[in-house]
C-alpha cells in the first residue's frame, strides 16, 4: 500500500497553550506547527496521534523565543527522551512557560528549525524522530 493511502487516515493533534486541533492533512499540520513555532511566543506544544490508550506516544516541544527543547514520550510513558543540541553547553535554565516551571539543560536546546523537523517527522511515523540526537531520561 502506498504511503499516502495509509497516512490519509492519520489524525494528529496539536495541543498548545491556546487550543487543541485535529489534523489529518500534513500540509495543514505543518503550517500550524510552523505558525506556532515562529510566533515568537513562549509555548508548550504536545503532538500526538489519535489512539485508544490514555497515554499515546507524544512529542512535546517547549518553545522559549527562538529556542526549543523537544521531548519524546513513548506510549504509556514507558520511555522518555530529551533532545540533545550542543553538548558543549554547560549552562542550565529555568523556563516558565504557561505557568509551569521547567529546568532545561543548555545542551538540550535546539533551534526552532530542528524542532520543526522533529514535528514533521513525527507526523509521518509517530515514533521518536531520528533527525536529532536524544538522551533517555
GROMACS .gro file of N, CA and C in nm:
model
  411
    1UNK      N    1   0.085  -0.118   0.000
    1UNK     CA    2   0.000   0.000   0.000
    1UNK      C    3   0.089   0.124   0.000
    2UNK      N    4   0.054   0.223  -0.074
    2UNK     CA    5   0.142   0.339  -0.082
    2UNK      C    6   0.127   0.430   0.040
    3UNK      N    7   0.233   0.509   0.064
    3UNK     CA    8   0.246   0.593   0.184
    3UNK      C    9   0.126   0.685   0.202
    4UNK      N   10   0.083   0.753   0.097
    4UNK     CA   11  -0.025   0.850   0.110
    4UNK      C   12  -0.160   0.782   0.134
    5UNK      N   13  -0.178   0.663   0.079
    5UNK     CA   14  -0.303   0.590   0.103
    5UNK      C   15  -0.317   0.552   0.249
    6UNK      N   16  -0.206   0.519   0.312
    6UNK     CA   17  -0.208   0.483   0.454
    6UNK      C   18  -0.227   0.607   0.540
    7UNK      N   19  -0.152   0.713   0.513
    7UNK     CA   20  -0.147   0.829   0.602
    7UNK      C   21  -0.265   0.923   0.591
    8UNK      N   22  -0.352   0.906   0.495
    8UNK     CA   23  -0.466   0.997   0.487
    8UNK      C   24  -0.559   0.977   0.605
    9UNK      N   25  -0.550   0.864   0.672
    9UNK     CA   26  -0.638   0.835   0.785
    9UNK      C   27  -0.580   0.883   0.918
   10UNK      N   28  -0.457   0.925   0.919
   10UNK     CA   29  -0.394   0.967   1.043
   10UNK      C   30  -0.465   1.091   1.097
   11UNK      N   31  -0.493   1.087   1.225
   11UNK     CA   32  -0.547   1.205   1.293
   11UNK      C   33  -0.443   1.246   1.395
   12UNK      N   34  -0.377   1.356   1.368
   12UNK     CA   35  -0.277   1.409   1.459
   12UNK      C   36  -0.338   1.528   1.532
   13UNK      N   37  -0.302   1.541   1.657
   13UNK     CA   38  -0.350   1.651   1.738
   13UNK      C   39  -0.235   1.743   1.775
   14UNK      N   40  -0.260   1.871   1.768
   14UNK     CA   41  -0.168   1.974   1.815
   14UNK      C   42  -0.237   2.043   1.930
   15UNK      N   43  -0.180   2.026   2.048
   15UNK     CA   44  -0.235   2.086   2.168
   15UNK      C   45  -0.130   2.182   2.222
   16UNK      N   46  -0.160   2.311   2.221
   16UNK     CA   47  -0.067   2.409   2.276
   16UNK      C   48  -0.139   2.491   2.383
   17UNK      N   49  -0.077   2.597   2.428
   17UNK     CA   50  -0.135   2.677   2.536
   17UNK      C   51  -0.263   2.747   2.494
   18UNK      N   52  -0.288   2.758   2.364
   18UNK     CA   53  -0.404   2.831   2.316
   18UNK      C   54  -0.523   2.743   2.281
   19UNK      N   55  -0.497   2.623   2.226
   19UNK     CA   56  -0.608   2.539   2.181
   19UNK      C   57  -0.558   2.400   2.143
   20UNK      N   58  -0.652   2.316   2.107
   20UNK     CA   59  -0.621   2.182   2.057
   20UNK      C   60  -0.696   2.163   1.926
   21UNK      N   61  -0.622   2.122   1.822
   21UNK     CA   62  -0.683   2.100   1.692
   21UNK      C   63  -0.641   1.964   1.638
   22UNK      N   64  -0.727   1.908   1.556
   22UNK     CA   65  -0.704   1.778   1.492
   22UNK      C   66  -0.669   1.802   1.346
   23UNK      N   67  -0.568   1.727   1.298
   23UNK     CA   68  -0.525   1.741   1.159
   23UNK      C   69  -0.507   1.603   1.097
   24UNK      N   70  -0.561   1.584   0.978
   24UNK     CA   71  -0.533   1.463   0.902
   24UNK      C   72  -0.457   1.498   0.774
   25UNK      N   73  -0.446   1.625   0.743
   25UNK     CA   74  -0.373   1.673   0.627
   25UNK      C   75  -0.236   1.724   0.670
   26UNK      N   76  -0.129   1.667   0.613
   26UNK     CA   77   0.006   1.706   0.654
   26UNK      C   78   0.033   1.854   0.631
   27UNK      N   79  -0.008   1.909   0.518
   27UNK     CA   80   0.021   2.049   0.489
   27UNK      C   81  -0.041   2.143   0.592
   28UNK      N   82  -0.165   2.115   0.634
   28UNK     CA   83  -0.229   2.197   0.736
   28UNK      C   84  -0.158   2.182   0.871
   29UNK      N   85  -0.122   2.060   0.904
   29UNK     CA   86  -0.048   2.031   1.028
   29UNK      C   87   0.084   2.107   1.029
   30UNK      N   88   0.161   2.095   0.922
   30UNK     CA   89   0.292   2.160   0.914
   30UNK      C   90   0.277   2.312   0.920
   31UNK      N   91   0.177   2.366   0.854
   31UNK     CA   92   0.154   2.510   0.856
   31UNK      C   93   0.123   2.558   0.998
   32UNK      N   94   0.041   2.484   1.070
   32UNK     CA   95   0.005   2.522   1.208
   32UNK      C   96   0.127   2.513   1.300
   33UNK      N   97   0.205   2.406   1.288
   33UNK     CA   98   0.327   2.393   1.370
   33UNK      C   99   0.421   2.509   1.341
   34UNK      N  100   0.442   2.536   1.215
   34UNK     CA  101   0.531   2.646   1.176
   34UNK      C  102   0.483   2.779   1.235
   35UNK      N  103   0.352   2.804   1.228
   35UNK     CA  104   0.296   2.928   1.281
   35UNK      C  105   0.320   2.939   1.432
   36UNK      N  106   0.300   2.830   1.504
   36UNK     CA  107   0.320   2.831   1.649
   36UNK      C  108   0.467   2.853   1.683
   37UNK      N  109   0.556   2.778   1.617
   37UNK     CA  110   0.698   2.786   1.648
   37UNK      C  111   0.759   2.922   1.616
   38UNK      N  112   0.715   2.982   1.507
   38UNK     CA  113   0.774   3.109   1.464
   38UNK      C  114   0.698   3.231   1.515
   39UNK      N  115   0.601   3.213   1.602
   39UNK     CA  116   0.523   3.326   1.655
   39UNK      C  117   0.605   3.412   1.750
   40UNK      N  118   0.715   3.357   1.802
   40UNK     CA  119   0.797   3.434   1.895
   40UNK      C  120   0.742   3.436   2.036
   41UNK      N  121   0.640   3.354   2.063
   41UNK     CA  122   0.581   3.348   2.196
   41UNK      C  123   0.622   3.219   2.265
   42UNK      N  124   0.639   3.225   2.395
   42UNK     CA  125   0.666   3.104   2.472
   42UNK      C  126   0.545   3.013   2.461
   43UNK      N  127   0.571   2.884   2.445
   43UNK     CA  128   0.460   2.791   2.426
   43UNK      C  129   0.502   2.651   2.467
   44UNK      N  130   0.404   2.571   2.496
   44UNK     CA  131   0.422   2.429   2.526
   44UNK      C  132   0.330   2.354   2.431
   45UNK      N  133   0.389   2.274   2.343
   45UNK     CA  134   0.314   2.207   2.238
   45UNK      C  135   0.321   2.056   2.261
   46UNK      N  136   0.208   1.990   2.247
   46UNK     CA  137   0.203   1.844   2.255
   46UNK      C  138   0.143   1.793   2.126
   47UNK      N  139   0.215   1.704   2.060
   47UNK     CA  140   0.171   1.643   1.936
   47UNK      C  141   0.147   1.496   1.962
   48UNK      N  142   0.031   1.448   1.922
   48UNK     CA  143   0.001   1.306   1.943
   48UNK      C  144  -0.099   1.257   1.841
   49UNK      N  145  -0.098   1.128   1.823
   49UNK     CA  146  -0.183   1.058   1.727
   49UNK      C  147  -0.304   1.005   1.802
   50UNK      N  148  -0.417   1.006   1.737
   50UNK     CA  149  -0.536   0.950   1.800
   50UNK      C  150  -0.514   0.802   1.825
   51UNK      N  151  -0.524   0.762   1.949
   51UNK     CA  152  -0.503   0.623   1.985
   51UNK      C  153  -0.604   0.581   2.090
   52UNK      N  154  -0.605   0.453   2.119
   52UNK     CA  155  -0.700   0.402   2.216
   52UNK      C  156  -0.648   0.411   2.359
   53UNK      N  157  -0.519   0.434   2.376
   53UNK     CA  158  -0.464   0.441   2.512
   53UNK      C  159  -0.486   0.579   2.572
   54UNK      N  160  -0.480   0.585   2.703
   54UNK     CA  161  -0.490   0.714   2.771
   54UNK      C  162  -0.364   0.797   2.753
   55UNK      N  163  -0.250   0.730   2.734
   55UNK     CA  164  -0.122   0.797   2.717
   55UNK      C  165  -0.056   0.757   2.586
   56UNK      N  166  -0.098   0.817   2.474
   56UNK     CA  167  -0.037   0.783   2.345
   56UNK      C  168   0.106   0.836   2.337
   57UNK      N  169   0.184   0.787   2.242
   57UNK     CA  170   0.317   0.844   2.224
   57UNK      C  171   0.298   0.992   2.188
   58UNK      N  172   0.384   1.075   2.245
   58UNK     CA  173   0.369   1.219   2.235
   58UNK      C  174   0.503   1.285   2.209
   59UNK      N  175   0.504   1.384   2.123
   59UNK     CA  176   0.620   1.469   2.105
   59UNK      C  177   0.584   1.601   2.171
   60UNK      N  178   0.665   1.644   2.265
   60UNK     CA  179   0.641   1.768   2.338
   60UNK      C  180   0.750   1.867   2.301
   61UNK      N  181   0.710   1.988   2.270
   61UNK     CA  182   0.806   2.093   2.233
   61UNK      C  183   0.784   2.213   2.324
   62UNK      N  184   0.888   2.247   2.400
   62UNK     CA  185   0.885   2.369   2.480
   62UNK      C  186   0.953   2.477   2.397
   63UNK      N  187   0.884   2.589   2.380
   63UNK     CA  188   0.935   2.698   2.297
   63UNK      C  189   0.958   2.820   2.384
   64UNK      N  190   1.079   2.873   2.378
   64UNK     CA  191   1.114   2.995   2.452
   64UNK      C  192   1.186   3.085   2.353
   65UNK      N  193   1.113   3.185   2.302
   65UNK     CA  194   1.171   3.273   2.200
   65UNK      C  195   1.202   3.196   2.074
   66UNK      N  196   1.329   3.194   2.036
   66UNK     CA  197   1.373   3.122   1.914
   66UNK      C  198   1.443   2.991   1.949
   67UNK      N  199   1.420   2.942   2.070
   67UNK     CA  200   1.482   2.818   2.116
   67UNK      C  201   1.374   2.717   2.152
   68UNK      N  202   1.412   2.589   2.148
   68UNK     CA  203   1.316   2.485   2.181
   68UNK      C  204   1.387   2.367   2.247
   69UNK      N  205   1.313   2.294   2.326
   69UNK     CA  206   1.355   2.166   2.380
   69UNK      C  207   1.247   2.066   2.341
   70UNK      N  208   1.287   1.953   2.285
   70UNK     CA  209   1.192   1.854   2.238
   70UNK      C  210   1.203   1.731   2.328
   71UNK      N  211   1.089   1.680   2.369
   71UNK     CA  212   1.084   1.556   2.447
   71UNK      C  213   0.994   1.457   2.376
   72UNK      N  214   1.030   1.330   2.386
   72UNK     CA  215   0.950   1.223   2.327
   72UNK      C  216   0.907   1.130   2.439
   73UNK      N  217   0.777   1.102   2.445
   73UNK     CA  218   0.720   1.010   2.543
   73UNK      C  219   0.662   0.892   2.467
   74UNK      N  220   0.712   0.772   2.492
   74UNK     CA  221   0.655   0.655   2.425
   74UNK      C  222   0.516   0.628   2.482
   75UNK      N  223   0.444   0.537   2.418
   75UNK     CA  224   0.310   0.501   2.464
   75UNK      C  225   0.316   0.460   2.611
   76UNK      N  226   0.221   0.509   2.690
   76UNK     CA  227   0.212   0.485   2.834
   76UNK      C  228   0.336   0.534   2.909
   77UNK      N  229   0.413   0.624   2.847
   77UNK     CA  230   0.532   0.685   2.908
   77UNK      C  231   0.634   0.582   2.956
   78UNK      N  232   0.643   0.470   2.883
   78UNK     CA  233   0.741   0.367   2.920
   78UNK      C  234   0.884   0.416   2.899
   79UNK      N  235   0.905   0.498   2.796
   79UNK     CA  236   1.036   0.557   2.769
   79UNK      C  237   1.019   0.706   2.747
   80UNK      N  238   1.113   0.783   2.802
   80UNK     CA  239   1.109   0.929   2.787
   80UNK      C  240   1.247   0.974   2.743
   81UNK      N  241   1.251   1.059   2.641
   81UNK     CA  242   1.376   1.109   2.585
   81UNK      C  243   1.372   1.260   2.576
   82UNK      N  244   1.488   1.322   2.587
   82UNK     CA  245   1.503   1.466   2.569
   82UNK      C  246   1.601   1.492   2.456
   83UNK      N  247   1.580   1.601   2.386
   83UNK     CA  248   1.666   1.639   2.274
   83UNK      C  249   1.807   1.670   2.323
   84UNK      N  250   1.902   1.650   2.233
   84UNK     CA  251   2.040   1.691   2.256
   84UNK      C  252   2.076   1.788   2.145
   85UNK      N  253   2.118   1.906   2.185
   85UNK     CA  254   2.161   2.008   2.089
   85UNK      C  255   2.312   2.016   2.088
   86UNK      N  256   2.367   2.111   2.160
   86UNK     CA  257   2.510   2.135   2.167
   86UNK      C  258   2.564   2.081   2.299
   87UNK      N  259   2.634   1.967   2.294
   87UNK     CA  260   2.687   1.906   2.417
   87UNK      C  261   2.792   1.993   2.486
   88UNK      N  262   2.844   2.091   2.416
   88UNK     CA  263   2.942   2.182   2.475
   88UNK      C  264   2.880   2.284   2.571
   89UNK      N  265   2.749   2.298   2.567
   89UNK     CA  266   2.681   2.393   2.658
   89UNK      C  267   2.666   2.331   2.795
   90UNK      N  268   2.716   2.401   2.896
   90UNK     CA  269   2.708   2.351   3.033
   90UNK      C  270   2.615   2.433   3.120
   91UNK      N  271   2.547   2.530   3.062
   91UNK     CA  272   2.457   2.616   3.139
   91UNK      C  273   2.321   2.549   3.157
   92UNK      N  274   2.250   2.590   3.259
   92UNK     CA  275   2.116   2.542   3.287
   92UNK      C  276   2.023   2.662   3.294
   93UNK      N  277   1.897   2.638   3.262
   93UNK     CA  278   1.799   2.745   3.261
   93UNK      C  279   1.674   2.702   3.337
   94UNK      N  280   1.603   2.801   3.388
   94UNK     CA  281   1.469   2.779   3.443
   94UNK      C  282   1.376   2.856   3.350
   95UNK      N  283   1.294   2.782   3.281
   95UNK     CA  284   1.198   2.842   3.190
   95UNK      C  285   1.061   2.838   3.255
   96UNK      N  286   0.990   2.948   3.250
   96UNK     CA  287   0.850   2.950   3.292
   96UNK      C  288   0.766   2.967   3.165
   97UNK      N  289   0.684   2.866   3.139
   97UNK     CA  290   0.601   2.866   3.020
   97UNK      C  291   0.460   2.829   3.061
   98UNK      N  292   0.367   2.917   3.035
   98UNK     CA  293   0.226   2.889   3.066
   98UNK      C  294   0.201   2.857   3.212
   99UNK      N  295   0.272   2.921   3.301
   99UNK     CA  296   0.252   2.898   3.444
   99UNK      C  297   0.326   2.777   3.499
  100UNK      N  298   0.399   2.704   3.413
  100UNK     CA  299   0.478   2.590   3.458
  100UNK      C  300   0.626   2.625   3.457
  101UNK      N  301   0.699   2.574   3.555
  101UNK     CA  302   0.844   2.593   3.562
  101UNK      C  303   0.913   2.469   3.508
  102UNK      N  304   1.013   2.491   3.425
  102UNK     CA  305   1.092   2.381   3.367
  102UNK      C  306   1.239   2.407   3.391
  103UNK      N  307   1.312   2.300   3.425
  103UNK     CA  308   1.458   2.305   3.430
  103UNK      C  309   1.508   2.253   3.297
  104UNK      N  310   1.587   2.334   3.229
  104UNK     CA  311   1.634   2.299   3.096
  104UNK      C  312   1.787   2.303   3.097
  105UNK      N  313   1.849   2.192   3.059
  105UNK     CA  314   1.994   2.189   3.044
  105UNK      C  315   2.029   2.256   2.912
  106UNK      N  316   2.129   2.339   2.911
  106UNK     CA  317   2.167   2.412   2.790
  106UNK      C  318   2.191   2.322   2.671
  107UNK      N  319   2.247   2.203   2.696
  107UNK     CA  320   2.277   2.113   2.584
  107UNK      C  321   2.151   2.050   2.523
  108UNK      N  322   2.035   2.066   2.587
  108UNK     CA  323   1.910   2.014   2.532
  108UNK      C  324   1.843   2.111   2.434
  109UNK      N  325   1.890   2.232   2.428
  109UNK     CA  326   1.826   2.336   2.348
  109UNK      C  327   1.858   2.319   2.201
  110UNK      N  328   1.753   2.329   2.122
  110UNK     CA  329   1.761   2.320   1.976
  110UNK      C  330   1.710   2.450   1.914
  111UNK      N  331   1.738   2.465   1.787
  111UNK     CA  332   1.679   2.576   1.711
  111UNK      C  333   1.533   2.543   1.680
  112UNK      N  334   1.458   2.645   1.649
  112UNK     CA  335   1.319   2.628   1.607
  112UNK      C  336   1.312   2.540   1.481
  113UNK      N  337   1.410   2.555   1.392
  113UNK     CA  338   1.413   2.477   1.269
  113UNK      C  339   1.424   2.327   1.299
  114UNK      N  340   1.510   2.290   1.396
  114UNK     CA  341   1.525   2.149   1.433
  114UNK      C  342   1.396   2.097   1.497
  115UNK      N  343   1.331   2.179   1.578
  115UNK     CA  344   1.204   2.139   1.639
  115UNK      C  345   1.099   2.114   1.531
  116UNK      N  346   1.097   2.198   1.428
  116UNK     CA  347   1.004   2.180   1.316
  116UNK      C  348   1.033   2.050   1.242
  117UNK      N  349   1.160   2.018   1.222
  117UNK     CA  350   1.196   1.891   1.159
  117UNK      C  351   1.143   1.772   1.240
  118UNK      N  352   1.156   1.780   1.371
  118UNK     CA  353   1.106   1.674   1.458
  118UNK      C  354   0.954   1.660   1.447
  119UNK      N  355   0.884   1.772   1.449
  119UNK     CA  356   0.738   1.769   1.439
  119UNK      C  357   0.693   1.711   1.305
  120UNK      N  358   0.764   1.745   1.198
  120UNK     CA  359   0.730   1.692   1.066
  120UNK      C  360   0.751   1.542   1.061
  121UNK      N  361   0.864   1.495   1.111
  121UNK     CA  362   0.892   1.351   1.112
  121UNK      C  363   0.790   1.276   1.196
  122UNK      N  364   0.752   1.333   1.309
  122UNK     CA  365   0.657   1.268   1.399
  122UNK      C  366   0.521   1.248   1.333
  123UNK      N  367   0.479   1.342   1.251
  123UNK     CA  368   0.351   1.327   1.181
  123UNK      C  369   0.349   1.198   1.098
  124UNK      N  370   0.460   1.171   1.032
  124UNK     CA  371   0.466   1.058   0.940
  124UNK      C  372   0.487   0.924   1.008
  125UNK      N  373   0.552   0.921   1.125
  125UNK     CA  374   0.587   0.792   1.185
  125UNK      C  375   0.526   0.767   1.322
  126UNK      N  376   0.493   0.872   1.396
  126UNK     CA  377   0.451   0.866   1.535
  126UNK      C  378   0.555   0.795   1.621
  127UNK      N  379   0.680   0.805   1.580
  127UNK     CA  380   0.792   0.748   1.655
  127UNK      C  381   0.891   0.859   1.688
  128UNK      N  382   0.987   0.826   1.773
  128UNK     CA  383   1.090   0.922   1.809
  128UNK      C  384   1.166   0.961   1.682
  129UNK      N  385   1.167   1.090   1.646
  129UNK     CA  386   1.233   1.133   1.522
  129UNK      C  387   1.383   1.103   1.525
  130UNK      N  388   1.437   1.069   1.410
  130UNK     CA  389   1.579   1.037   1.400
  130UNK      C  390   1.662   1.155   1.351
  131UNK      N  391   1.600   1.271   1.335
  131UNK     CA  392   1.670   1.388   1.279
  131UNK      C  393   1.757   1.461   1.383
  132UNK      N  394   1.746   1.421   1.510
  132UNK     CA  395   1.829   1.481   1.616
  132UNK      C  396   1.882   1.369   1.706
  133UNK      N  397   1.975   1.406   1.794
  133UNK     CA  398   2.024   1.313   1.896
  133UNK      C  399   1.934   1.321   2.018
  134UNK      N  400   1.926   1.211   2.094
  134UNK     CA  401   1.839   1.203   2.211
  134UNK      C  402   1.914   1.149   2.331
  135UNK      N  403   1.867   1.185   2.449
  135UNK     CA  404   1.913   1.119   2.572
  135UNK      C  405   1.791   1.062   2.642
  136UNK      N  406   1.806   0.943   2.696
  136UNK     CA  407   1.697   0.880   2.768
  136UNK      C  408   1.694   0.936   2.910
  137UNK      N  409   1.577   0.971   2.956
  137UNK     CA  410   1.562   1.025   3.092
  137UNK      C  411   1.514   0.918   3.187
   0.00000   0.00000   0.00000
